[in-house]
Amino acid sequence: MKIKAKIILLLFVTFSLSTTLLVALVYVFFSDYSFSDFYHRLEIRALATARIELGFKASEIEAFRRESMQRLDNETDYLIDTSRNWKSEALRQGLSPLFVQEVMSQGKAFSRKDNTFYAGVLYTAAPNPHVVVVSADNYYEAHHMAYMRNLLLLVSLAALVLLAVISALLTRILVRPLADMAAKARRISSENLHLRIEVANPKDELGAVALTMNDMLDRLETTFESQKNFISNASHELKTPLTAIIGEADVVLARR
């Protein structure tokens, strides 16, 4: 694999993992906050229902209805007198006796079945303690979280595409000096050893590589020049004896 491809792959994988982790954390924390907030809303409604059903006057009932804001999707109220056969009453109303018992022992409890959330509180201000449960479909889970999930997915895809483009541009910028060095080195031969590789920044790694290659070319040029001079001198020194030998040979041949 080429260095350019390795850099692109490394940057893309790194940024992709970072983006995916960030999106996942945002989704998890937002989801947890959404559930906690919805349970809190149900708890407020349970308390309001208990006060309305177990002792408030008509004028105060209307005030509590205003406090409870708009009605939630499929909101249902359950009222169980703990002084009676509360298990049978819980089953009759479609509640789990274990959940009702948890409310009685802890003062309040929360439960979930599919997309229906339950919040129960133990109301002791009435003559007889009552377990008040409010259930509703989590509109935030079904709509807001779905919107958040789709939005994060689109943002993640857009971020990945953007990261791919940025990675390609960065690697092109980073690898270009290497490509220029390779192209320059390919043009250098024994006929033009005087050429050298341009050094853009002698203080970085690419500059160090270019200086090393130029130093090597200096040594090669010196070696070639030495060989060329040796051959030229040797040819000159051998030319006179060879000429004399050829002359003597011609004289001998002419006498025959």
Short mmCIF file of C-alpha atoms in Angstrom, two decimals, residues 13-213:
data_model
loop_
_atom_site.label_atom_id
_atom_site.label_comp_id
_atom_site.label_asym_id
_atom_site.label_seq_id
_atom_site.Cartn_x
_atom_site.Cartn_y
_atom_site.Cartn_z
CA VAL A 13 -10.26 5.58 10.41
CA THR A 14 -9.10 7.85 13.24
CA PHE A 15 -11.60 10.60 12.54
CA SER A 16 -14.37 8.07 11.85
CA LEU A 17 -13.87 6.34 15.18
CA SER A 18 -13.72 9.68 16.97
CA THR A 19 -16.89 10.93 15.29
CA THR A 20 -18.75 7.66 15.89
CA LEU A 21 -17.76 7.63 19.55
CA LEU A 22 -18.81 11.26 19.99
CA VAL A 23 -22.17 10.69 18.32
CA ALA A 24 -22.78 7.55 20.37
CA LEU A 25 -22.00 9.35 23.62
CA VAL A 26 -24.30 12.24 22.70
CA TYR A 27 -27.09 9.81 21.86
CA VAL A 28 -26.67 7.77 25.06
CA PHE A 29 -26.53 10.79 27.36
CA PHE A 30 -29.45 12.47 25.61
CA SER A 31 -31.46 9.24 25.80
CA ASP A 32 -30.73 8.86 29.51
CA TYR A 33 -31.72 12.46 30.11
CA SER A 34 -34.92 11.97 28.11
CA PHE A 35 -35.93 8.92 30.18
CA SER A 36 -35.16 10.65 33.49
CA ASP A 37 -37.10 13.73 32.45
CA PHE A 38 -40.09 11.67 31.35
CA TYR A 39 -40.13 9.71 34.59
CA HIS A 40 -40.01 13.00 36.47
CA ARG A 41 -43.00 14.28 34.50
CA LEU A 42 -44.93 11.12 35.35
CA GLU A 43 -44.01 11.48 39.03
CA ILE A 44 -45.35 15.05 39.05
CA ARG A 45 -48.57 13.86 37.46
CA ALA A 46 -48.88 11.04 39.99
CA LEU A 47 -48.60 13.49 42.87
CA ALA A 48 -51.06 15.85 41.20
CA THR A 49 -53.49 12.98 40.63
CA ALA A 50 -53.20 11.90 44.26
CA ARG A 51 -53.92 15.39 45.55
CA ILE A 52 -56.79 15.84 43.12
CA GLU A 53 -58.45 12.49 43.83
CA LEU A 54 -57.79 12.27 47.55
CA GLY A 55 -58.68 15.52 49.16
CA PHE A 56 -58.38 18.74 47.18
CA LYS A 57 -61.27 21.08 46.59
CA ALA A 58 -62.69 21.85 43.18
CA SER A 59 -60.85 25.16 42.83
CA GLU A 60 -57.57 23.48 43.70
CA ILE A 61 -58.25 20.63 41.29
CA GLU A 62 -58.33 23.07 38.41
CA ALA A 63 -55.07 24.63 39.59
CA PHE A 64 -53.36 21.26 39.67
CA ARG A 65 -54.68 20.43 36.23
CA ARG A 66 -53.05 23.59 34.94
CA GLU A 67 -49.81 22.65 36.71
CA SER A 68 -49.77 19.23 35.09
CA MET A 69 -49.62 20.88 31.66
CA GLN A 70 -50.81 19.08 28.56
CA ARG A 71 -51.92 15.48 28.71
CA LEU A 72 -49.40 12.88 27.63
CA ASP A 73 -50.00 10.24 24.98
CA ASN A 74 -52.21 7.41 26.32
CA GLU A 75 -51.93 8.81 29.83
CA THR A 76 -53.64 6.56 32.39
CA ASP A 77 -54.10 7.07 36.14
CA TYR A 78 -54.23 4.23 38.66
CA LEU A 79 -55.35 4.61 42.30
CA ILE A 80 -54.90 1.74 44.77
CA ASP A 81 -55.93 1.83 48.42
CA THR A 82 -53.20 -0.01 50.33
CA SER A 83 -55.49 -0.65 53.29
CA ARG A 84 -57.54 -3.06 51.20
CA ASN A 85 -56.68 -6.07 49.07
CA TRP A 86 -54.23 -4.06 46.99
CA LYS A 87 -52.80 -7.07 45.10
CA SER A 88 -56.19 -7.98 43.63
CA GLU A 89 -56.87 -4.32 42.89
CA ALA A 90 -53.48 -3.98 41.14
CA LEU A 91 -54.18 -7.04 38.98
CA ARG A 92 -57.69 -5.76 38.22
CA GLN A 93 -56.30 -2.47 36.97
CA GLY A 94 -53.58 -4.19 34.98
CA LEU A 95 -50.62 -3.32 37.21
CA SER A 96 -47.91 -5.63 38.46
CA PRO A 97 -48.24 -6.36 42.21
CA LEU A 98 -44.45 -6.39 42.42
CA PHE A 99 -44.33 -2.84 41.09
CA VAL A 100 -47.02 -1.71 43.55
CA GLN A 101 -45.13 -3.38 46.39
CA GLU A 102 -41.94 -1.57 45.34
CA VAL A 103 -43.81 1.74 45.48
CA MET A 104 -45.12 0.89 48.94
CA SER A 105 -41.69 -0.06 50.28
CA GLN A 106 -39.64 2.74 48.70
CA GLY A 107 -42.16 5.57 48.51
CA LYS A 108 -41.88 5.78 44.73
CA ALA A 109 -40.82 3.59 41.83
CA PHE A 110 -40.51 3.62 38.07
CA SER A 111 -41.07 0.93 35.49
CA ARG A 112 -41.23 0.49 31.74
CA LYS A 113 -43.03 -1.89 29.42
CA ASP A 114 -42.12 -1.44 25.76
CA ASN A 115 -42.73 2.26 25.10
CA THR A 116 -45.12 2.71 28.05
CA PHE A 117 -43.56 4.21 31.17
CA TYR A 118 -44.94 3.94 34.70
CA ALA A 119 -44.31 6.20 37.69
CA GLY A 120 -45.78 5.36 41.07
CA VAL A 121 -45.77 7.27 44.35
CA LEU A 122 -47.07 6.43 47.81
CA TYR A 123 -49.48 9.15 48.93
CA THR A 124 -49.91 9.20 52.71
CA ALA A 125 -51.72 12.52 53.17
CA ALA A 126 -55.11 10.86 52.69
CA PRO A 127 -56.87 8.99 55.53
CA ASN A 128 -55.63 5.74 54.00
CA PRO A 129 -52.28 5.47 52.19
CA HIS A 130 -52.76 5.12 48.45
CA VAL A 131 -50.46 4.04 45.66
CA VAL A 132 -50.92 6.39 42.74
CA VAL A 133 -49.53 5.32 39.37
CA VAL A 134 -49.49 7.29 36.15
CA SER A 135 -48.53 5.66 32.86
CA ALA A 136 -48.07 7.14 29.41
CA ASP A 137 -46.37 6.49 26.11
CA ASN A 138 -43.04 8.23 25.88
CA TYR A 139 -43.63 10.77 23.17
CA TYR A 140 -40.03 11.90 23.44
CA GLU A 141 -38.74 8.39 22.79
CA ALA A 142 -41.03 7.85 19.83
CA HIS A 143 -40.52 11.26 18.22
CA HIS A 144 -37.74 13.39 19.65
CA MET A 145 -35.28 10.51 20.04
CA ALA A 146 -36.11 9.23 16.55
CA TYR A 147 -35.46 12.72 15.20
CA MET A 148 -32.23 12.92 17.20
CA ARG A 149 -31.15 9.48 15.95
CA ASN A 150 -31.79 10.38 12.31
CA LEU A 151 -30.11 13.75 12.74
CA LEU A 152 -27.01 12.20 14.29
CA LEU A 153 -26.91 9.61 11.52
CA LEU A 154 -27.04 12.28 8.82
CA VAL A 155 -24.46 14.40 10.63
CA SER A 156 -22.20 11.35 10.98
CA LEU A 157 -22.45 10.54 7.28
CA ALA A 158 -21.79 14.16 6.33
CA ALA A 159 -18.85 14.25 8.73
CA LEU A 160 -17.40 11.06 7.26
CA VAL A 161 -17.68 12.44 3.72
CA LEU A 162 -16.09 15.71 4.84
CA LEU A 163 -13.32 13.81 6.63
CA ALA A 164 -12.66 11.73 3.53
CA VAL A 165 -12.29 14.88 1.41
CA ILE A 166 -10.08 16.56 4.03
CA SER A 167 -7.94 13.43 4.35
CA ALA A 168 -7.46 13.29 0.58
CA LEU A 169 -6.50 16.98 0.43
CA LEU A 170 -4.13 16.71 3.39
CA THR A 171 -2.39 13.65 2.03
CA ARG A 172 -2.11 15.27 -1.37
CA ILE A 173 -0.41 18.26 0.23
CA LEU A 174 1.82 16.08 2.40
CA VAL A 175 2.78 13.63 -0.33
CA ARG A 176 3.33 16.19 -3.09
CA PRO A 177 6.93 16.97 -2.00
CA LEU A 178 7.73 13.25 -2.12
CA ALA A 179 6.25 12.99 -5.61
CA ASP A 180 8.28 16.02 -6.72
CA MET A 181 11.44 14.50 -5.25
CA ALA A 182 10.80 11.21 -7.04
CA ALA A 183 10.16 12.98 -10.37
CA LYS A 184 13.36 15.05 -10.00
CA ALA A 185 15.39 11.98 -9.06
CA ARG A 186 14.14 10.13 -12.15
CA ARG A 187 15.47 12.92 -14.41
CA ILE A 188 18.99 12.69 -12.97
CA SER A 189 21.37 10.40 -14.88
CA SER A 190 25.08 10.11 -15.60
CA GLU A 191 24.67 12.80 -18.24
CA ASN A 192 23.32 15.45 -15.87
CA LEU A 193 24.67 14.68 -12.44
CA HIS A 194 24.90 18.40 -11.78
CA LEU A 195 21.14 18.51 -11.17
CA ARG A 196 19.97 18.55 -7.57
CA ILE A 197 16.71 18.03 -5.68
CA GLU A 198 15.11 21.22 -4.43
CA VAL A 199 14.98 21.57 -0.64
CA ALA A 200 11.87 23.47 0.46
CA ASN A 201 12.49 23.26 4.21
CA PRO A 202 15.80 21.80 5.38
CA LYS A 203 14.50 21.52 8.96
CA ASP A 204 11.76 18.94 8.36
CA GLU A 205 12.03 15.24 7.53
CA LEU A 206 11.51 15.69 3.79
CA GLY A 207 14.19 18.37 3.74
CA ALA A 208 16.59 15.99 5.52
CA VAL A 209 15.87 13.31 2.91
CA ALA A 210 16.45 15.80 0.08
CA LEU A 211 19.75 16.99 1.61
CA THR A 212 20.89 13.37 2.03
CA MET A 213 20.08 12.59 -1.60
#
